[in-house]
Tab-separated table of C-alpha atoms in Angstrom:
chain	number	residue	atom	x	y	z
E	26	UNK	CA	48.779	23.957	68.795
E	27	UNK	CA	50.408	26.056	65.759
E	28	UNK	CA	52.402	23.695	63.621
E	29	UNK	CA	55.067	24.650	61.039
E	30	UNK	CA	54.053	22.618	57.525
E	31	UNK	CA	56.295	21.313	54.951
E	32	UNK	CA	55.570	20.426	51.404
E	33	UNK	CA	55.806	17.683	49.878
E	34	UNK	CA	56.447	15.197	52.128
E	35	UNK	CA	58.395	12.851	50.105
E	36	UNK	CA	59.984	14.388	46.781
E	37	UNK	CA	62.108	12.416	44.381
E	38	UNK	CA	64.032	14.226	41.570
E	39	UNK	CA	66.686	13.313	39.154
E	40	UNK	CA	70.212	14.331	39.427
E	41	UNK	CA	71.135	17.628	37.892
E	42	UNK	CA	67.277	19.019	38.473
E	43	UNK	CA	66.465	22.078	40.472
E	44	UNK	CA	63.923	21.448	43.799
E	45	UNK	CA	62.027	23.617	45.920
E	46	UNK	CA	61.293	22.636	49.240
E	47	UNK	CA	58.175	24.584	50.774
E	48	UNK	CA	57.501	25.666	54.262
E	49	UNK	CA	54.683	27.741	56.424
E	50	UNK	CA	56.344	28.616	59.777
E	51	UNK	CA	54.108	29.611	62.696
E	52	UNK	CA	52.465	32.854	62.086
E	53	UNK	CA	53.974	35.273	64.792
E	54	UNK	CA	57.166	33.701	64.123
E	55	UNK	CA	60.162	35.966	63.024
E	56	UNK	CA	63.090	33.542	62.971
E	57	UNK	CA	63.376	30.863	59.800
E	58	UNK	CA	65.645	28.024	59.310
E	59	UNK	CA	66.606	25.138	57.367
E	60	UNK	CA	68.265	21.771	58.933
E	61	UNK	CA	68.583	18.836	56.959
E	62	UNK	CA	69.504	14.856	58.190
E	63	UNK	CA	71.128	12.511	55.919
E	64	UNK	CA	69.706	8.983	56.399
E	65	UNK	CA	70.546	7.742	60.092
E	66	UNK	CA	72.574	10.516	60.862
E	67	UNK	CA	72.930	13.452	63.064
E	68	UNK	CA	70.591	16.785	62.097
E	69	UNK	CA	72.977	19.622	60.652
E	70	UNK	CA	71.803	23.469	60.609
E	71	UNK	CA	71.836	24.766	57.153
E	72	UNK	CA	70.550	28.440	57.386
E	73	UNK	CA	68.827	30.708	59.523
E	74	UNK	CA	66.622	33.680	58.035
E	75	UNK	CA	65.599	36.878	59.538
E	76	UNK	CA	64.591	40.250	58.287
E	77	UNK	CA	64.309	38.954	54.682
E	78	UNK	CA	67.992	38.106	54.766
E	79	UNK	CA	70.365	35.278	55.707
E	80	UNK	CA	71.469	36.019	59.415
E	81	UNK	CA	73.594	32.719	59.225
E	82	UNK	CA	74.318	29.660	57.129
E	83	UNK	CA	76.530	26.723	57.832
E	84	UNK	CA	79.460	25.454	55.025
E	85	UNK	CA	77.354	22.883	53.598
E	86	UNK	CA	75.248	26.127	52.287
E	87	UNK	CA	76.938	26.894	49.651
E	88	UNK	CA	76.229	28.393	46.230
E	89	UNK	CA	73.700	25.543	45.034
E	90	UNK	CA	71.370	26.694	47.958
E	91	UNK	CA	69.030	29.283	48.247
E	92	UNK	CA	66.185	30.718	50.571
E	93	UNK	CA	63.541	32.930	50.039
E	94	UNK	CA	60.148	33.985	51.765
E	95	UNK	CA	58.189	35.119	48.699
E	96	UNK	CA	55.484	36.080	50.486
E	97	UNK	CA	54.142	36.826	54.286
E	98	UNK	CA	53.654	33.204	55.006
E	99	UNK	CA	55.970	30.699	53.058
E	100	UNK	CA	59.644	30.279	53.476
E	101	UNK	CA	61.597	28.310	50.390
E	102	UNK	CA	64.684	26.085	50.310
E	103	UNK	CA	65.745	26.044	46.761
E	104	UNK	CA	68.383	23.184	45.760
E	105	UNK	CA	70.024	23.918	42.167
E	106	UNK	CA	71.248	20.918	40.596
E	107	UNK	CA	70.954	18.311	42.726
E	108	UNK	CA	73.075	15.863	43.629
E	109	UNK	CA	72.711	12.179	44.600
E	110	UNK	CA	74.433	13.319	48.503
E	111	UNK	CA	71.390	15.982	48.802
E	112	UNK	CA	69.214	13.104	49.468
E	113	UNK	CA	68.111	13.856	52.922
E	114	UNK	CA	65.300	14.619	55.284
E	115	UNK	CA	65.147	18.554	54.922
E	116	UNK	CA	63.678	20.146	58.150
E	117	UNK	CA	62.015	23.780	58.449
E	118	UNK	CA	61.637	25.159	61.809
E	119	UNK	CA	60.833	28.664	63.453
E	120	UNK	CA	60.889	30.533	66.648
E	121	UNK	CA	59.915	33.678	68.110
E	122	UNK	CA	62.853	36.194	68.902
E	123	UNK	CA	63.974	35.524	72.335
E	124	UNK	CA	66.921	33.320	71.577
E	125	UNK	CA	66.543	30.907	74.547
E	126	UNK	CA	63.212	29.658	72.825
E	127	UNK	CA	63.043	26.341	71.061
E	128	UNK	CA	62.341	25.650	67.638
E	129	UNK	CA	59.323	24.521	65.992
E	130	UNK	CA	60.063	21.981	63.464
E	131	UNK	CA	58.132	20.819	60.598
E	132	UNK	CA	57.523	17.322	59.741
E	133	UNK	CA	60.376	17.411	57.246
E	134	UNK	CA	60.759	16.883	53.275
E	135	UNK	CA	62.137	13.290	52.667
E	136	UNK	CA	64.418	14.581	49.231
E	137	UNK	CA	65.424	11.712	47.122
E	138	UNK	CA	67.842	12.491	44.263
E	139	UNK	CA	68.206	9.486	41.710
J	22	UNK	CA	84.272	24.983	69.450
J	23	UNK	CA	81.039	23.380	70.440
J	24	UNK	CA	80.387	19.953	70.265
J	25	UNK	CA	77.419	17.644	71.865
J	26	UNK	CA	78.184	14.177	72.246
J	27	UNK	CA	75.594	11.182	72.697
J	28	UNK	CA	77.911	8.408	73.227
J	29	UNK	CA	75.169	5.660	73.391
J	30	UNK	CA	74.277	4.647	70.016
J	31	UNK	CA	71.199	2.499	70.860
J	32	UNK	CA	69.771	1.489	73.990
J	33	UNK	CA	67.392	-1.366	74.378
J	34	UNK	CA	65.082	-2.140	77.693
J	35	UNK	CA	62.443	-3.910	78.668
J	36	UNK	CA	58.953	-2.070	79.186
J	37	UNK	CA	58.544	-0.512	82.816
J	38	UNK	CA	62.248	0.104	83.218
J	39	UNK	CA	64.309	3.459	83.499
J	40	UNK	CA	66.661	4.555	81.525
J	41	UNK	CA	68.980	7.370	81.407
J	42	UNK	CA	70.165	8.857	77.942
J	43	UNK	CA	73.568	10.667	78.181
J	44	UNK	CA	74.451	13.973	76.774
J	45	UNK	CA	77.925	16.009	77.205
J	46	UNK	CA	78.443	19.224	75.519
J	47	UNK	CA	81.216	21.792	75.073
J	48	UNK	CA	81.184	25.349	74.862
J	49	UNK	CA	83.135	28.297	75.885
J	50	UNK	CA	80.002	30.813	75.933
J	51	UNK	CA	78.959	31.095	79.219
J	52	UNK	CA	75.481	31.555	78.288
J	53	UNK	CA	74.039	28.892	76.222
J	54	UNK	CA	71.034	26.982	75.796
J	55	UNK	CA	70.318	23.013	75.768
J	56	UNK	CA	67.508	21.070	74.318
J	57	UNK	CA	66.044	17.743	74.011
J	58	UNK	CA	64.217	16.157	70.982
J	59	UNK	CA	62.133	13.586	70.208
J	60	UNK	CA	62.016	11.935	66.640
J	61	UNK	CA	59.626	8.825	66.565
J	62	UNK	CA	59.538	6.115	63.610
J	63	UNK	CA	57.497	8.851	61.853
J	64	UNK	CA	60.045	11.443	61.353
J	65	UNK	CA	59.540	14.562	62.745
J	66	UNK	CA	61.595	16.448	65.673
J	67	UNK	CA	59.320	16.841	68.817
J	68	UNK	CA	60.515	19.556	70.987
J	69	UNK	CA	61.270	18.111	74.804
J	70	UNK	CA	62.384	20.713	76.907
J	71	UNK	CA	65.014	23.583	76.886
J	72	UNK	CA	67.416	24.728	79.994
J	73	UNK	CA	69.082	27.962	80.136
J	74	UNK	CA	72.811	27.544	81.156
J	75	UNK	CA	72.144	29.645	84.296
J	76	UNK	CA	69.436	27.779	85.467
J	77	UNK	CA	70.497	24.413	86.900
J	78	UNK	CA	67.344	23.010	88.507
J	79	UNK	CA	66.499	19.599	87.260
J	80	UNK	CA	63.053	19.370	85.759
J	81	UNK	CA	60.243	16.673	85.855
J	82	UNK	CA	57.482	16.192	83.460
J	83	UNK	CA	55.590	12.985	83.657
J	84	UNK	CA	57.713	10.535	83.575
J	85	UNK	CA	60.147	12.241	82.390
J	86	UNK	CA	63.376	14.222	84.229
J	87	UNK	CA	66.274	15.787	82.981
J	88	UNK	CA	69.454	16.434	85.074
J	89	UNK	CA	71.464	19.303	84.182
J	90	UNK	CA	75.209	19.623	85.791
J	91	UNK	CA	77.562	22.154	84.550
J	92	UNK	CA	80.474	21.066	86.779
J	93	UNK	CA	80.654	17.846	84.401
J	94	UNK	CA	78.962	19.729	81.158
J	95	UNK	CA	75.991	16.999	81.267
J	96	UNK	CA	72.322	17.284	80.246
J	97	UNK	CA	70.871	13.940	80.745
J	98	UNK	CA	67.613	12.667	80.525
J	99	UNK	CA	65.560	10.097	82.478
J	100	UNK	CA	62.629	8.447	81.458
J	101	UNK	CA	60.682	6.334	84.032
J	102	UNK	CA	58.889	3.520	83.658
J	103	UNK	CA	59.182	3.386	79.803
J	104	UNK	CA	56.738	2.556	77.534
J	105	UNK	CA	56.671	0.951	73.745
J	106	UNK	CA	55.476	4.426	72.633
J	107	UNK	CA	58.951	6.059	74.130
J	108	UNK	CA	60.812	3.954	70.993
J	109	UNK	CA	62.519	6.820	69.034
J	110	UNK	CA	65.749	8.784	68.553
J	111	UNK	CA	66.657	11.047	71.010
J	112	UNK	CA	68.559	14.134	70.318
J	113	UNK	CA	70.124	16.698	72.510
J	114	UNK	CA	71.069	20.082	71.193
J	115	UNK	CA	73.237	23.180	71.994
J	116	UNK	CA	72.554	26.696	71.122
J	117	UNK	CA	75.006	29.315	72.398
J	118	UNK	CA	73.826	33.168	72.940
J	119	UNK	CA	74.568	35.192	69.977
J	120	UNK	CA	73.564	32.549	67.282
J	121	UNK	CA	70.490	30.744	66.267
J	122	UNK	CA	72.110	27.492	65.207
J	123	UNK	CA	71.547	24.243	67.231
J	124	UNK	CA	74.236	21.981	67.439
J	125	UNK	CA	73.068	18.373	67.486
J	126	UNK	CA	74.075	15.376	69.164
J	127	UNK	CA	74.324	12.303	67.086
J	128	UNK	CA	71.207	10.601	68.467
J	129	UNK	CA	70.540	7.577	70.490
J	130	UNK	CA	68.064	5.160	69.586
J	131	UNK	CA	65.817	3.930	72.662
J	132	UNK	CA	64.079	0.577	71.765
J	133	UNK	CA	61.470	-0.133	74.238
J	134	UNK	CA	60.410	-3.769	74.242
J	135	UNK	CA	57.045	-5.242	75.365
């Protein structure tokens, strides 16, 4: 069964450093997403991406964050100047064009900012 | 405003008991989609079911069943004859037409004791 692949599974970074979280969505999917889950809390929407541009973003997704699809397979989330409160599990997801379709989530990257 | 409420923070049952996880949602949209995801201790989000707002048929998949009632804005999930492997956090989510963003509930942690 097709999978969304996220790397690394766990990343530790120092406060103020930049991090790039990587995702390989399912190959025939056209919509890509990032969500985050602060430990023990609910899953929160960050951004959706379609046709090489952001289609929707949340209040959380401020200037500190950016997304990119640098080639035909990868989808990245960059966090500039990380803060302690950025520590969370970050999930990438992808979906086919039908709005009713469920996402396929990746297994997540646990980001720890120290 | 859209909202998903999972009032049960944690439920403990003994193996082979039936258990129902509650989900109540709020939306002004007439077309929307409801989902359940499972998050096992390993952390990934596993898709369980999608339901369209115009399809109120209940669904059964093995030991899992879902009861969708628009009149009470509820989409409850029942596990019959629970097993230890069902222990996980279960999230209910809502997506309105015209957006690809999911609104997640806060999750219900299910512990199935042997």
